[in-house]
PDB file of C-alpha atoms (C1' of nucleotides) in Angstrom:
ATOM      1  CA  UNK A   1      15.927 -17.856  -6.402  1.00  0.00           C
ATOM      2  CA  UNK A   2      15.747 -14.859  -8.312  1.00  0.00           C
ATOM      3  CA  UNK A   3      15.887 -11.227  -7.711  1.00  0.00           C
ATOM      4  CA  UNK A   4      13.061 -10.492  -8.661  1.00  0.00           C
ATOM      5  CA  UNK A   5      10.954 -13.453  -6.574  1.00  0.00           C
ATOM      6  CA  UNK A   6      12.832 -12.324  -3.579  1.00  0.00           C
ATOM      7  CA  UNK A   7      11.908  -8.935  -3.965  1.00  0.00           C
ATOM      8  CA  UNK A   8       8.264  -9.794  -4.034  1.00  0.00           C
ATOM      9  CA  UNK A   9       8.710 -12.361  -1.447  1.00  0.00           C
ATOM     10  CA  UNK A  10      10.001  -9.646   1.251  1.00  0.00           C
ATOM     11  CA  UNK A  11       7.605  -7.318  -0.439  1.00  0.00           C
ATOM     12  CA  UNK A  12       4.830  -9.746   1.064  1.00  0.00           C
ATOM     13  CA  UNK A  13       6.118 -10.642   3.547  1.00  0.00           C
ATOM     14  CA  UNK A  14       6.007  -6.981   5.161  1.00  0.00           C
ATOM     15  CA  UNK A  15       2.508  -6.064   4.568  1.00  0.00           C
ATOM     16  CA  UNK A  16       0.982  -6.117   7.858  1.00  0.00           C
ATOM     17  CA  UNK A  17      -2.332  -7.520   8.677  1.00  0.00           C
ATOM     18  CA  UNK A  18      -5.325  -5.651   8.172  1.00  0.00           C
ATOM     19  CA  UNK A  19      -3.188  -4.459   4.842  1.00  0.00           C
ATOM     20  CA  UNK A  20      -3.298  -5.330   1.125  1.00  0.00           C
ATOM     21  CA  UNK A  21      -1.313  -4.734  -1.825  1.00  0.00           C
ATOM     22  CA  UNK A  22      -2.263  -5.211  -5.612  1.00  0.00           C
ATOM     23  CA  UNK A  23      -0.288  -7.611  -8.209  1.00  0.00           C
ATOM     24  CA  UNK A  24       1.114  -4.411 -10.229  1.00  0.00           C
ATOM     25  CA  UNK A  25       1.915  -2.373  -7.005  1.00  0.00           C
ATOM     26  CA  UNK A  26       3.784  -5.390  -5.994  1.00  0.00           C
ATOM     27  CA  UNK A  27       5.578  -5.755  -9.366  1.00  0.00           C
ATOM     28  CA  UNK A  28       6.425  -2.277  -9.676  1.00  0.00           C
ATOM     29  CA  UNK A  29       7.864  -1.978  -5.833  1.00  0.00           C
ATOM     30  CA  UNK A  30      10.007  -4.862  -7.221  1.00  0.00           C
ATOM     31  CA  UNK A  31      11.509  -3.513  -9.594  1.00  0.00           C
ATOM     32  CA  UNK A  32       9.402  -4.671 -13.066  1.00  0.00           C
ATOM     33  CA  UNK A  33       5.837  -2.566 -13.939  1.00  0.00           C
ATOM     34  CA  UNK A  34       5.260  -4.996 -16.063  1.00  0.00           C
ATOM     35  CA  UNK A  35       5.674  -8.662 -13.471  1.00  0.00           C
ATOM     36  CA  UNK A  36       2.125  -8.653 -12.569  1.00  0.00           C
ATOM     37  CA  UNK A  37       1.333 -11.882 -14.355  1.00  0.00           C
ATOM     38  CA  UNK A  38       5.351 -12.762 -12.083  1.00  0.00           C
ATOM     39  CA  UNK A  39       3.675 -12.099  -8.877  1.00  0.00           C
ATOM     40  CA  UNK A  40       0.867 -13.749  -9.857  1.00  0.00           C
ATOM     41  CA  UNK A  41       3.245 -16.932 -10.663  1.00  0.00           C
ATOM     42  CA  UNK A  42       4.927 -16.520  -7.611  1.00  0.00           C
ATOM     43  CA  UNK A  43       2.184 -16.341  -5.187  1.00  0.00           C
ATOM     44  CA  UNK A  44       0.318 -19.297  -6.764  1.00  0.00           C
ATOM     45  CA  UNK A  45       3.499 -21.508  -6.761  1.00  0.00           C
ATOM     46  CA  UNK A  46       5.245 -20.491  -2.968  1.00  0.00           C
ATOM     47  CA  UNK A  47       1.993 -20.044  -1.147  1.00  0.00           C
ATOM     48  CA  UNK A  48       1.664 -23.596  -0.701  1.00  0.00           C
ATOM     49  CA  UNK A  49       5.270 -24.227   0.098  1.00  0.00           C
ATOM     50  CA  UNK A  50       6.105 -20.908   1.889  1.00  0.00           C
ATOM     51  CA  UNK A  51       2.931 -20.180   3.833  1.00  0.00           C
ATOM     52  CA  UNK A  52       3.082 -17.008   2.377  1.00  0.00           C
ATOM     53  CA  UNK A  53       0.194 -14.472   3.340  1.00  0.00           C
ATOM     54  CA  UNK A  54      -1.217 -14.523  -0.210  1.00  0.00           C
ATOM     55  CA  UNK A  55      -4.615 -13.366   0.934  1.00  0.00           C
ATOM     56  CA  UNK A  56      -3.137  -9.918   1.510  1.00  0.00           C
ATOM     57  CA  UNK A  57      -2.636  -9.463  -2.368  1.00  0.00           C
ATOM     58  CA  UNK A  58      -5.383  -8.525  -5.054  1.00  0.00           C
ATOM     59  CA  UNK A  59      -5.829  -7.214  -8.050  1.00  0.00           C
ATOM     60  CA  UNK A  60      -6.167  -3.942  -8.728  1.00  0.00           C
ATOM     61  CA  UNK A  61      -9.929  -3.578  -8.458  1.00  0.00           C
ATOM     62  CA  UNK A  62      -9.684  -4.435  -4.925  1.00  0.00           C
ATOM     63  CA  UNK A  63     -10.843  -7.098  -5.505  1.00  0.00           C
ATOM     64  CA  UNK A  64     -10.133 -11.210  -4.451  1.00  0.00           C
ATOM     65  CA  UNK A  65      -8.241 -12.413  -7.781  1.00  0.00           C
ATOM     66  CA  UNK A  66      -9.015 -15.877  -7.759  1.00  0.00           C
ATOM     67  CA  UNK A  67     -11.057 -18.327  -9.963  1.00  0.00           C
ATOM     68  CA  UNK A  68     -11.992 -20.836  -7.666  1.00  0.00           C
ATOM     69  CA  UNK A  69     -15.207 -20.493  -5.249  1.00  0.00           C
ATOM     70  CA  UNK A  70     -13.453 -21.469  -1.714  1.00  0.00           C
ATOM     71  CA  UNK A  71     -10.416 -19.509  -2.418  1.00  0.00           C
ATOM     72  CA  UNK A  72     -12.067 -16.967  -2.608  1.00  0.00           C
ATOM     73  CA  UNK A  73     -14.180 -17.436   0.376  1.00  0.00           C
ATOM     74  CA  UNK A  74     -10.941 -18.271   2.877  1.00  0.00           C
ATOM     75  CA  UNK A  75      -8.992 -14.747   1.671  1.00  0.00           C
ATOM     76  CA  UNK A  76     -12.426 -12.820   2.403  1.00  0.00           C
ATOM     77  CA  UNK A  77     -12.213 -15.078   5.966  1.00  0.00           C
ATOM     78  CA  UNK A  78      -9.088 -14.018   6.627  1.00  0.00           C
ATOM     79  CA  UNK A  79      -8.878 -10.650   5.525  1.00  0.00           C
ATOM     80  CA  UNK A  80     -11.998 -10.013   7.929  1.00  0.00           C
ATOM     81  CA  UNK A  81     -10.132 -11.773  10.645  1.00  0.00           C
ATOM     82  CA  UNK A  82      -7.592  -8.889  10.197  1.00  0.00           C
ATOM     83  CA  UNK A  83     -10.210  -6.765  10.509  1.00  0.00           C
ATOM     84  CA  UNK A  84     -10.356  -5.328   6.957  1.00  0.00           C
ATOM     85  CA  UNK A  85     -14.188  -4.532   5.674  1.00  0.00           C
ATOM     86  CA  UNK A  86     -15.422  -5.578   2.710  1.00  0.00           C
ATOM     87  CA  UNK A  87     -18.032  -3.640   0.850  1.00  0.00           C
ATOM     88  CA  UNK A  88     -21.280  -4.955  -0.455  1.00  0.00           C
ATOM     89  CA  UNK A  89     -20.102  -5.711  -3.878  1.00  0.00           C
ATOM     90  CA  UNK A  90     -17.467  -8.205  -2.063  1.00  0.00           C
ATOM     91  CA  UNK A  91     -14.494  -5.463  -2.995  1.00  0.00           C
ATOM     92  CA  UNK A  92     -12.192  -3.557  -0.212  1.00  0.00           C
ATOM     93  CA  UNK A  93     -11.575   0.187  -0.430  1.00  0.00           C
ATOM     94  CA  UNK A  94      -8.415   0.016  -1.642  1.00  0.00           C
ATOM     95  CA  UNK A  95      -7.739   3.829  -0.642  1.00  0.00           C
ATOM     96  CA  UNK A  96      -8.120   2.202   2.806  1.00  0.00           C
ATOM     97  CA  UNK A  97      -6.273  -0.597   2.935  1.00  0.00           C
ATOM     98  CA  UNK A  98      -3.530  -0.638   0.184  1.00  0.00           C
ATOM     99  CA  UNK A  99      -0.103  -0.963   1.665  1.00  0.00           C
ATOM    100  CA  UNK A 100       2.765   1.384   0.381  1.00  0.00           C
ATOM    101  CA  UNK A 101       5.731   0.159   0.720  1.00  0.00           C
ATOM    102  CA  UNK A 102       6.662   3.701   2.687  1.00  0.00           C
TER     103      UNK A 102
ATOM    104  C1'  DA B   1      10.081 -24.215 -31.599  1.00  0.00           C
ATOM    105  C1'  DG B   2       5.396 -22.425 -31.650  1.00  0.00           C
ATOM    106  C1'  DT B   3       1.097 -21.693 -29.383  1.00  0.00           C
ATOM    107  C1'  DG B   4      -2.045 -21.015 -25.678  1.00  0.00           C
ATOM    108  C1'  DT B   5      -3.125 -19.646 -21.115  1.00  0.00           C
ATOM    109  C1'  DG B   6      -3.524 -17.056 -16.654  1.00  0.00           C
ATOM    110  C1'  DA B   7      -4.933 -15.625  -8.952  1.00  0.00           C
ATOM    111  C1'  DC B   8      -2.814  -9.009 -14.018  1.00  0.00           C
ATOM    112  C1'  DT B   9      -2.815  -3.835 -15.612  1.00  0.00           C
ATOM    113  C1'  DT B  10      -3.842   0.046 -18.212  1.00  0.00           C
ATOM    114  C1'  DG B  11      -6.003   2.663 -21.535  1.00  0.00           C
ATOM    115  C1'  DG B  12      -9.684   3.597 -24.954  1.00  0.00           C
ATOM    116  C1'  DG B  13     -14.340   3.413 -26.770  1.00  0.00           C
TER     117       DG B  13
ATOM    118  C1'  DA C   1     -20.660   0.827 -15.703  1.00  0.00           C
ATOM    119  C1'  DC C   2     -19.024  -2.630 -19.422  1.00  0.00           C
ATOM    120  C1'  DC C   3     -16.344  -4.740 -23.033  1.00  0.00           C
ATOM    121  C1'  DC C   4     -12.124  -5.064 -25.657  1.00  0.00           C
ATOM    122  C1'  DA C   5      -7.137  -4.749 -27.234  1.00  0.00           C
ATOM    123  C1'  DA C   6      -2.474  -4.548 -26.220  1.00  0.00           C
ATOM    124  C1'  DG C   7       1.472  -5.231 -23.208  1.00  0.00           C
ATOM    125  C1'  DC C   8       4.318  -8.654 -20.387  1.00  0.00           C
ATOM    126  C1'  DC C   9       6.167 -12.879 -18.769  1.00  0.00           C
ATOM    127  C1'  DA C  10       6.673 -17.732 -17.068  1.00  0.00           C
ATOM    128  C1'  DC C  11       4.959 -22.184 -17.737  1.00  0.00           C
ATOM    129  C1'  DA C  12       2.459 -26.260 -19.908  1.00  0.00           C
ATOM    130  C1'  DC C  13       1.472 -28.800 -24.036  1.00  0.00           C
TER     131       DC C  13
END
DNA sequence: AGTGTGACTTGGG
DNA sequence: ACCCAAGCCACAC
């Protein structure tokens, strides 16, 4: 595994629930601006395999990056489970929510 | 090897 | 608010 994927792996890993962190935010805390598309990759591929708490990352509109109609409706499930609000055009206040890595 | 695509971002009109 | 172009990068065909 590379760097990089580790990076963002951890990076996940240690937002805590009720948090959320955008694709670039996560690229950038790992080290490349520019591995949004990476994370992206990453997520889609390891979630599955790694259980990884993918429904803590969106895009940078705060809002649920995902194509597909029940995705979408499970990471708005289990972001509310967390406790995070969503507003009425289905985004989260990011100035809220987003998780710096300190 | 070349081309297209995507769970992205940013900046400009 | 909306649409579009460019930048970036791994993967599928």
């Amino acid at each position: 595994m590379q760097p990089f994927t580790k990076r963002v792996v951890d990076l996940i890993l240690a937002i805590p629930p009720g948090r959320v962190m955008t694709y670039g935010q996560i690229a950038e805390a790992a080290g490349n601006r520019r591995g949004a598309r990476q994370v992206v990759r990453i997520l889609h591929s390891l979630s599955a395999s790694c259980g990884l708490p993918w429904h803590r990352v969106v895009n940078a509109q705060g809002r649920i990056a995902f194509s597909d109609e029940e995705g979408r409706f499970s990471q708005r499930a289990l972001l509310e489970a967390e406790g995070v609000v969503f507003r009425a055009d289905g985004r989260i206040d990011l100035a809220v929510y987003r998780h710096t890595e300190l």
